[in-house]
PDB file of C-alpha atoms in Angstrom:
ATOM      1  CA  UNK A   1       0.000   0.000   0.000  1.00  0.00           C
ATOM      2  CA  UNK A   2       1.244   3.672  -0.587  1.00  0.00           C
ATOM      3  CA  UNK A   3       1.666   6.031   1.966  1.00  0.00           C
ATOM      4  CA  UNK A   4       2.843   9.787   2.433  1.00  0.00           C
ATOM      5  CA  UNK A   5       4.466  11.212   5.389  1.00  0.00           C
ATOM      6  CA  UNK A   6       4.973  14.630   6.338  1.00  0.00           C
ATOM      7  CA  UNK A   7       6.889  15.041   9.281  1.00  0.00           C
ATOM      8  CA  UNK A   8       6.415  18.907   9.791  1.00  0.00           C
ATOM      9  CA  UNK A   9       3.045  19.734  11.228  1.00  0.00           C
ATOM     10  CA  UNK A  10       4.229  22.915  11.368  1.00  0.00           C
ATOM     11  CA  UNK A  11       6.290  25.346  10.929  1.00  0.00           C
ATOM     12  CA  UNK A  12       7.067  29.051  10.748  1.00  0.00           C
ATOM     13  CA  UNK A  13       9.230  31.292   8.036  1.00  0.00           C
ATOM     14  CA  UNK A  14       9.751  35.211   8.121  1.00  0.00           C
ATOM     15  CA  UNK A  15       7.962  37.423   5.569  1.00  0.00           C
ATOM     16  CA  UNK A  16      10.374  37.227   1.879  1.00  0.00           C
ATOM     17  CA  UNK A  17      12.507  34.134   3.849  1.00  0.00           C
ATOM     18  CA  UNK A  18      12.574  30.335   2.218  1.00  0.00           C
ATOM     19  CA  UNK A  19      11.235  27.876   3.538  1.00  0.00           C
ATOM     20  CA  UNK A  20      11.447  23.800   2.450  1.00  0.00           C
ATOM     21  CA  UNK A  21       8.682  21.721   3.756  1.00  0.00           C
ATOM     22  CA  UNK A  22       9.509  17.882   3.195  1.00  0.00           C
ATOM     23  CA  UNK A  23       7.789  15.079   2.007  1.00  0.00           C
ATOM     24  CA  UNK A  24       8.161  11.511   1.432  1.00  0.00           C
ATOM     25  CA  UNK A  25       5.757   8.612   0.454  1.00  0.00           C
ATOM     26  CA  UNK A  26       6.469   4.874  -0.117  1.00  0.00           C
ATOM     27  CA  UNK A  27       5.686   2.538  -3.199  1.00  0.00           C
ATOM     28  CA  UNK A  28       6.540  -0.024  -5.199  1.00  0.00           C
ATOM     29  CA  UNK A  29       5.326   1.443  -8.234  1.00  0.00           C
ATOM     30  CA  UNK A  30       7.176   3.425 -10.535  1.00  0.00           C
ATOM     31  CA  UNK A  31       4.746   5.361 -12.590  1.00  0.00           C
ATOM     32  CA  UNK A  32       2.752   7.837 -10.320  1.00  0.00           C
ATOM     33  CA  UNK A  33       1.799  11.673  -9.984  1.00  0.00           C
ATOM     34  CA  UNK A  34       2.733  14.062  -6.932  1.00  0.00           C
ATOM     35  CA  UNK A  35       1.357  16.785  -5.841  1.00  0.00           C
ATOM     36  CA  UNK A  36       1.529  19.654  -3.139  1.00  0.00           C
ATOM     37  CA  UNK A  37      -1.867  21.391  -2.175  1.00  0.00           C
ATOM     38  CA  UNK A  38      -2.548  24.846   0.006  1.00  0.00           C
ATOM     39  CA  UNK A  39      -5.220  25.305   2.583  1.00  0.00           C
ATOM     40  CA  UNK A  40      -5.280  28.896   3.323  1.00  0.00           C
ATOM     41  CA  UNK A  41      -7.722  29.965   6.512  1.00  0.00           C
ATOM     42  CA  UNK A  42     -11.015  29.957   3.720  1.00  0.00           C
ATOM     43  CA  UNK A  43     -10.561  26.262   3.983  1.00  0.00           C
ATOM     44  CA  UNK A  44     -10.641  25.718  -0.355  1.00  0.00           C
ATOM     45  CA  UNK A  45      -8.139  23.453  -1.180  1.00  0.00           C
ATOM     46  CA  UNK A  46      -5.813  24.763  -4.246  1.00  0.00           C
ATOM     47  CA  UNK A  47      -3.108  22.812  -6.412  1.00  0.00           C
ATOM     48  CA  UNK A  48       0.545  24.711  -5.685  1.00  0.00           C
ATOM     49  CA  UNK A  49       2.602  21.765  -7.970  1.00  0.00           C
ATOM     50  CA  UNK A  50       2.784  18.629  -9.505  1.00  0.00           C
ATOM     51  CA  UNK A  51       5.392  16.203 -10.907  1.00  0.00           C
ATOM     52  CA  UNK A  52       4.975  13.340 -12.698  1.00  0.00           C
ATOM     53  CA  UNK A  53       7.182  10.413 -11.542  1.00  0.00           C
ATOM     54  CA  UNK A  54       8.743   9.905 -15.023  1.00  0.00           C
ATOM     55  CA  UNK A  55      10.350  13.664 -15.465  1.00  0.00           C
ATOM     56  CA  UNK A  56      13.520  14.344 -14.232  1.00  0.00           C
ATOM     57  CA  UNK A  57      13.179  17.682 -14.149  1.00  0.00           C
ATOM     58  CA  UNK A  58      11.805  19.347 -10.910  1.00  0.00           C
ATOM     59  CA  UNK A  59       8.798  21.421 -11.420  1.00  0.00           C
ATOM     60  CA  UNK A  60       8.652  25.096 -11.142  1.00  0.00           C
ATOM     61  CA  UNK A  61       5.764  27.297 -10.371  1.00  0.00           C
ATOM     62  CA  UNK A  62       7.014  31.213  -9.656  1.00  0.00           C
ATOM     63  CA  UNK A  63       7.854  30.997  -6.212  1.00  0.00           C
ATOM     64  CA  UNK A  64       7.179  27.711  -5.770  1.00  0.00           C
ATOM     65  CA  UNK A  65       9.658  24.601  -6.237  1.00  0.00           C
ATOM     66  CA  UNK A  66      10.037  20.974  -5.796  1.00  0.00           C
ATOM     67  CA  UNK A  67      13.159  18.871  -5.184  1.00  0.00           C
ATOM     68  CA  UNK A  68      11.986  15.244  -6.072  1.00  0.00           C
ATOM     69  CA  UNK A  69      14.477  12.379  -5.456  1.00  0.00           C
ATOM     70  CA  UNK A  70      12.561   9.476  -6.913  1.00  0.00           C
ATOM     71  CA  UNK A  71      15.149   7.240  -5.668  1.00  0.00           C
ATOM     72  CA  UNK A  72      15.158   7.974  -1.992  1.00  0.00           C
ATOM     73  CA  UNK A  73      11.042   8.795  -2.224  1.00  0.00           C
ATOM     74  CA  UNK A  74      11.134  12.290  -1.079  1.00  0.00           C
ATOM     75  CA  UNK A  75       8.974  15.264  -3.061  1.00  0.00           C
ATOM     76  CA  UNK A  76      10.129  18.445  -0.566  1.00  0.00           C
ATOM     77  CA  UNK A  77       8.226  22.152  -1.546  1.00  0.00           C
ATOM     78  CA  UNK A  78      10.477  24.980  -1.341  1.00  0.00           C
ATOM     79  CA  UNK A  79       8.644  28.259  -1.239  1.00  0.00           C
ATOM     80  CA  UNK A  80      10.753  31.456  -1.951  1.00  0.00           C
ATOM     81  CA  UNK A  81      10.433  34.877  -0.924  1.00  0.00           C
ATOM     82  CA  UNK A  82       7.630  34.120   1.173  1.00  0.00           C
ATOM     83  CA  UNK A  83       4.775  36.044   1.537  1.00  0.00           C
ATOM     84  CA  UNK A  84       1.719  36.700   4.283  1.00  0.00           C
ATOM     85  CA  UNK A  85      -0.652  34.916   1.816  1.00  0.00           C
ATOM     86  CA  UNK A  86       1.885  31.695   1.821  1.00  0.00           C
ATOM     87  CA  UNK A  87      -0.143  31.044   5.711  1.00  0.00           C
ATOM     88  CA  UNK A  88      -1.443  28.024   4.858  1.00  0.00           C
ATOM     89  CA  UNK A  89      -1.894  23.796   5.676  1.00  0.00           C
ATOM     90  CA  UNK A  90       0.528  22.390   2.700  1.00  0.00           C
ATOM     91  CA  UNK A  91      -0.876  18.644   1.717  1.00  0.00           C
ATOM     92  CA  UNK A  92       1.463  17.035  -0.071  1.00  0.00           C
ATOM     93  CA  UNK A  93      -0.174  13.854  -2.099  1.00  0.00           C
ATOM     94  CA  UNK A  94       0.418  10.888  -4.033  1.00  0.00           C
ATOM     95  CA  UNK A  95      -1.719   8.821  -6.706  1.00  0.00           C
ATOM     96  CA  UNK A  96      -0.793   6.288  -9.155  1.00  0.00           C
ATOM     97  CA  UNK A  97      -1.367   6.718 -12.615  1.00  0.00           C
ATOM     98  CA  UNK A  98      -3.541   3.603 -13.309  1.00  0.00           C
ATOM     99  CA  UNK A  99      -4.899   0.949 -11.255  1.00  0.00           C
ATOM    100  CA  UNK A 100      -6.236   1.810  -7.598  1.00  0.00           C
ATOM    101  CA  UNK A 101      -7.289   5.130  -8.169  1.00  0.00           C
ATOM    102  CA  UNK A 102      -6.922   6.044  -4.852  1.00  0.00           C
ATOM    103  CA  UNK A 103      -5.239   9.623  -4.047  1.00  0.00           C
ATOM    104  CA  UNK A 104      -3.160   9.622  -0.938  1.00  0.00           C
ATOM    105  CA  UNK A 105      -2.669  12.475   1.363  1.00  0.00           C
ATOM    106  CA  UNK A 106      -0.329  13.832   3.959  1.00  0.00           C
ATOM    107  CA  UNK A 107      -1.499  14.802   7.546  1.00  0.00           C
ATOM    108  CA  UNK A 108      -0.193  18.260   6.236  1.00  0.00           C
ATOM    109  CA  UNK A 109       1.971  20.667   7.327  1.00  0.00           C
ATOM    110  CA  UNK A 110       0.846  24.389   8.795  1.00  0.00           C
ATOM    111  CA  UNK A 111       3.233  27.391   7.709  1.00  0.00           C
ATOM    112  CA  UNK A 112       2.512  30.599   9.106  1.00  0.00           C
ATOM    113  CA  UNK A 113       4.279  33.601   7.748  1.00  0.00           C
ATOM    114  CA  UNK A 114       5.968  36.124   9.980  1.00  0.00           C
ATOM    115  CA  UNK A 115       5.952  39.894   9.363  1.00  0.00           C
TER     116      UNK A 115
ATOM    117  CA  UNK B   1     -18.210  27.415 -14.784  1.00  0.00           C
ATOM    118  CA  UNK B   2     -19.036  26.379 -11.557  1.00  0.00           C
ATOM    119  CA  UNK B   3     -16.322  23.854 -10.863  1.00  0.00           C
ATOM    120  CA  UNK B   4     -17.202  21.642  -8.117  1.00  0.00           C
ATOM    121  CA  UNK B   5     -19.803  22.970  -5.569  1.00  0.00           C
ATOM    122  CA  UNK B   6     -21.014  21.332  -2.536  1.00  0.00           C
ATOM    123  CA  UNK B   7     -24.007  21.621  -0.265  1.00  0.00           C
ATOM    124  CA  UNK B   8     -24.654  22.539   2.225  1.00  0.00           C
ATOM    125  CA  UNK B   9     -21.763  24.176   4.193  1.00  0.00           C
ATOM    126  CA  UNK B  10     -22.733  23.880   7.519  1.00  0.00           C
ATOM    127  CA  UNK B  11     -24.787  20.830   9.045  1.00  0.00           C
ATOM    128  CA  UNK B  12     -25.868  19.870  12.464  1.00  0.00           C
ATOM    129  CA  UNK B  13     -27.453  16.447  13.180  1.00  0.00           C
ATOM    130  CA  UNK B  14     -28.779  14.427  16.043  1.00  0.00           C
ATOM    131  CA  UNK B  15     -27.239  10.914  16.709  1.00  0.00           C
ATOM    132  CA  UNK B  16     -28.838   8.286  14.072  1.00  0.00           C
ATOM    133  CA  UNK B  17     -30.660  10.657  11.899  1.00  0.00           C
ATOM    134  CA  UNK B  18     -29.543  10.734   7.824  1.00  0.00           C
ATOM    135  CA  UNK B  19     -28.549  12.931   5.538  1.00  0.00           C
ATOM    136  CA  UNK B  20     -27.324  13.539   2.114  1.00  0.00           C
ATOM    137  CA  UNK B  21     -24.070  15.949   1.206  1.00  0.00           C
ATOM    138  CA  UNK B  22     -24.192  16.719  -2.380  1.00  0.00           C
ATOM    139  CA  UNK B  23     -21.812  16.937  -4.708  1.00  0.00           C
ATOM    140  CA  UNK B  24     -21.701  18.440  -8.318  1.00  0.00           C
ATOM    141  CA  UNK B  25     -18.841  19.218 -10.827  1.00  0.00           C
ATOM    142  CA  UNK B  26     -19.543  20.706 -14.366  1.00  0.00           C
ATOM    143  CA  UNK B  27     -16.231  20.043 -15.749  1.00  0.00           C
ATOM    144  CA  UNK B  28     -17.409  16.432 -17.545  1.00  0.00           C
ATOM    145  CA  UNK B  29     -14.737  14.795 -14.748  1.00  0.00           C
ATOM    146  CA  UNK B  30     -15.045  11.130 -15.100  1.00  0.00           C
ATOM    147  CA  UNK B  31     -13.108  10.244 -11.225  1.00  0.00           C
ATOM    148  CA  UNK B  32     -14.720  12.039  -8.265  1.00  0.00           C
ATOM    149  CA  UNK B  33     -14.086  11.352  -4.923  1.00  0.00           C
ATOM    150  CA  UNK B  34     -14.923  12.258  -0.752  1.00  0.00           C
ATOM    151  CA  UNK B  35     -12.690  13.463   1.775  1.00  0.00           C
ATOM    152  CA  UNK B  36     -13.184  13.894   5.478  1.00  0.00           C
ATOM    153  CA  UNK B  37     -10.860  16.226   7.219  1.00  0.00           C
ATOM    154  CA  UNK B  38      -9.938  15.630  10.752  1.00  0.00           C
ATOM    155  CA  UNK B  39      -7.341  17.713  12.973  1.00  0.00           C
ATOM    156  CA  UNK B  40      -3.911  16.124  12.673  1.00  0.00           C
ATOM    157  CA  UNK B  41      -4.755  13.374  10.378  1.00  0.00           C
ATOM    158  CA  UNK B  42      -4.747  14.975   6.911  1.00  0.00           C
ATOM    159  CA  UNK B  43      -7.700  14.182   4.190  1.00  0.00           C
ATOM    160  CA  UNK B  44      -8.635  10.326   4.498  1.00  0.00           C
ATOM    161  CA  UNK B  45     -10.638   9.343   1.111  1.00  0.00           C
ATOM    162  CA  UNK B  46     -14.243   7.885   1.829  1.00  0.00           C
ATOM    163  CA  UNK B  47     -15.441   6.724  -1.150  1.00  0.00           C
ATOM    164  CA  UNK B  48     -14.703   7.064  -5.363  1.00  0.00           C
ATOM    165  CA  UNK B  49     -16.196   6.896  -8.262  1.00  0.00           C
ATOM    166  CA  UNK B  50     -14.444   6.610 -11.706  1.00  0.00           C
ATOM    167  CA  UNK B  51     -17.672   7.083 -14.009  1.00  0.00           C
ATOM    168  CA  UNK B  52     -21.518   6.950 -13.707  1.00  0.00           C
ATOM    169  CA  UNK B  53     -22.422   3.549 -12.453  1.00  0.00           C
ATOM    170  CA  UNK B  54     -19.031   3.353 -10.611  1.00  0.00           C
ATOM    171  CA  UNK B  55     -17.792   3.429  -7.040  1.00  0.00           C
ATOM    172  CA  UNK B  56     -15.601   2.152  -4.828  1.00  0.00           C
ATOM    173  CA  UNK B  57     -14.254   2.227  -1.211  1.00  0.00           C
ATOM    174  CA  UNK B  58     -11.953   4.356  -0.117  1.00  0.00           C
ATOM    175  CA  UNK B  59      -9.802   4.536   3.218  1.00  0.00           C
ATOM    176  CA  UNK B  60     -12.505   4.905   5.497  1.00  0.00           C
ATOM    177  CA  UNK B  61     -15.987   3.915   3.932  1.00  0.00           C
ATOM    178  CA  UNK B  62     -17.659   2.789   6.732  1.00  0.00           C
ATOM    179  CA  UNK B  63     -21.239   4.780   7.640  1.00  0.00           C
ATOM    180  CA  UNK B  64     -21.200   6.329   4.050  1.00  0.00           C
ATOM    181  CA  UNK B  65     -22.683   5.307   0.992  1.00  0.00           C
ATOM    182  CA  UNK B  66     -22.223   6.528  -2.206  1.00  0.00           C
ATOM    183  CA  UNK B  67     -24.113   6.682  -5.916  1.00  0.00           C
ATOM    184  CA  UNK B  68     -23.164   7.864  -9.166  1.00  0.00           C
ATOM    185  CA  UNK B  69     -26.183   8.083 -11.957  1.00  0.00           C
ATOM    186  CA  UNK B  70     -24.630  11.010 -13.911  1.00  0.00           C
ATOM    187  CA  UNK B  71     -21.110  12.286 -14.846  1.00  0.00           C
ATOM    188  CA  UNK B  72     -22.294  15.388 -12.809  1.00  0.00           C
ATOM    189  CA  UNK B  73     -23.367  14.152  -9.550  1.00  0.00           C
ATOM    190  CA  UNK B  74     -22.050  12.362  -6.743  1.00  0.00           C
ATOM    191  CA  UNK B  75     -23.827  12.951  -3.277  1.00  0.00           C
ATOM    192  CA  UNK B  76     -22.685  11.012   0.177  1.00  0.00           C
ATOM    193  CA  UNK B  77     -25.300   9.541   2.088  1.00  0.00           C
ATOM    194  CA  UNK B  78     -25.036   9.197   5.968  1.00  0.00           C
ATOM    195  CA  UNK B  79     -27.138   6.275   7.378  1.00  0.00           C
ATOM    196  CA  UNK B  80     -27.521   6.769  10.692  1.00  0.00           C
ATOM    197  CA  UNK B  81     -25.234   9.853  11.689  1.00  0.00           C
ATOM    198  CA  UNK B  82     -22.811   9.444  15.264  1.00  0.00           C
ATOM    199  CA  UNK B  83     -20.397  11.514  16.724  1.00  0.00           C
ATOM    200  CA  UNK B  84     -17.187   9.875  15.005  1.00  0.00           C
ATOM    201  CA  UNK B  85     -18.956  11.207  11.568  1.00  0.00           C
ATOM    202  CA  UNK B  86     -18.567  15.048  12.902  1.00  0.00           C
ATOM    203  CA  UNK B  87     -15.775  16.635  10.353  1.00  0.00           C
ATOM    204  CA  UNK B  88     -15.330  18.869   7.276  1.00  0.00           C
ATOM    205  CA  UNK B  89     -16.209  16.614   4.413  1.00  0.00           C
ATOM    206  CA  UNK B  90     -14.790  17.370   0.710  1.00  0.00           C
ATOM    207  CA  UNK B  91     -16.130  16.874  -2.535  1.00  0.00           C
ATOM    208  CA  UNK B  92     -13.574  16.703  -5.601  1.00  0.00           C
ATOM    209  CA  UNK B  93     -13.392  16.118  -9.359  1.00  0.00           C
ATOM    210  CA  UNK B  94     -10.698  15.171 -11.580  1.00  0.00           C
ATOM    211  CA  UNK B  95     -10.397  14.144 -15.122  1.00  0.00           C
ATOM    212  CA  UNK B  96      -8.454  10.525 -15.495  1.00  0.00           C
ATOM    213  CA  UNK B  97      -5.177  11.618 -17.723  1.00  0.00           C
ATOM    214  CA  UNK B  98      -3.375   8.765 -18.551  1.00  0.00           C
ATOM    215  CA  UNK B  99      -5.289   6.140 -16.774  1.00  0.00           C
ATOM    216  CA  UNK B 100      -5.394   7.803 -13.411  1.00  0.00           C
ATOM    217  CA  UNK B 101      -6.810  10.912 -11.279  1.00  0.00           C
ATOM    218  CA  UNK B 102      -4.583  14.111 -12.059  1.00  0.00           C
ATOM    219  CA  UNK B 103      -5.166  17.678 -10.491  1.00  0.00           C
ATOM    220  CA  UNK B 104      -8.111  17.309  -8.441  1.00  0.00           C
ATOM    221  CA  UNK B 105     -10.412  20.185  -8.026  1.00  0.00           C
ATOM    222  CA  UNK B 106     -12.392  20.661  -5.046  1.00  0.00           C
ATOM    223  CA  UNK B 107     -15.259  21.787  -3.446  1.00  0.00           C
ATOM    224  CA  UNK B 108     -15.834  24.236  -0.795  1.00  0.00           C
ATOM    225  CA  UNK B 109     -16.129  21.672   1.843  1.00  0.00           C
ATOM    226  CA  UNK B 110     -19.296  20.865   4.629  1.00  0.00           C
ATOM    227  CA  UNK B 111     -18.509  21.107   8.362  1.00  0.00           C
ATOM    228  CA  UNK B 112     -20.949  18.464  10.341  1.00  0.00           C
ATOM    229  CA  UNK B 113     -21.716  18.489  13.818  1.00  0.00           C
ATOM    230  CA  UNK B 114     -23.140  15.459  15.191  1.00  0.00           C
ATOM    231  CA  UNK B 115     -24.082  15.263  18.689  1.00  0.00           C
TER     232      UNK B 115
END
């Protein structure tokens, strides 16, 4: 069965700081999708990222990065210059990309921003 | 484009009484799923559905049932509501890109109180 652990349930970065919040999930598969997700205080549930097991290359969304090291099963987020609006729960999640269907989450991570 | 709504938002229910949360998406997603949210443990999937006609069990199906007659709909029934079922349930859509769920798109969530 797959599984995703986040190990940070929380954690704290000054205003325009960086901050890395890890991941890592377990499999035996090697064709799956990851994901990071945002909870801000409104509760809606946003996609930050996503990588697809089979690229190499770690995906980039403005401030927001990924360092994924299929081999060792980590998918970390690195958010850069960090803003007030960054105050969030961060999911990170796992699914495979045929058979169970099932989408895996995290227990999360809470990042507050500091002025 | 609505995306995926849910109602209602807020619930309170009485030990053993029933209810429906609806679901709706009007993005012709073939996979939609349920969350419930609890503090600390991250979203836990309930039950799935992969087309009209189709569902499955999820992580925790247990006191939930589940139908899917259109693409569009997929409401969560509660039997006979108890105080474990009290969380922030999650309604979300996603289209099936290379054989499984991709970026899933959720709804605005429903907090239930049972007491």
């Amino acid at each position: 069965a797959q599984t995703v652990t986040q190990s940070q349930p929380e954690m704290s970065v000054q205003e325009a700081e960086t901050v890395t919040l890890s991941c890592t999930y377990d499999t035996s598969e090697s064709n799956y999708y990851l994901f990071w997700y945002k909870q801000p205080p409104s509760r809606q549930m946003i996609l930050v990222i996503r990588q697809e097991a089979y690229k190499q290359q770690n995906a980039t969304e403005n401030r927001f990065s990924v360092n994924f090291q299929k081999a060792a099963k980590s998918f970390s987020l690195k958010i850069s210059d960090s803003q007030l609006g960054d105050t969030a729960m961060y999911f990170c999640a796992f699914t495979l990309t045929s058979g169970t269907y099932k989408y895996i989450f995290g227990t999360g991570t809470r990042l507050k921003v500091l002025a | 484009n609505a995306g995926v709504t849910q109602t209602p938002k807020f619930q309170v229910l009485k030990t053993g009484q029933s209810m429906t949360l609806q679901c709706a998406q009007d993005m012709n997603h073939e996979y939609m799923s349920w969350y419930r949210q609890d503090p600390g443990m991250g979203l836990r999937l309930i039950h799935y559905s992969v087309g009209a006609g189709i569902t499955d069990q999820g992580e925790v199906p247990n006191g939930y049932n589940v139908s899917r007659s259109t693409t569009e709909d997929f409401p969560l029934r509660l039997l006979s509501a108890a105080p474990s079922q009290t969380s922030v349930y999650f309604c979300a859509s996603s289209s099936l890109l290379a054989g499984g769920p991709y970026e899933q798109y959720f709804g605005p969530g429903t907090r239930l109180t049972v007491t």
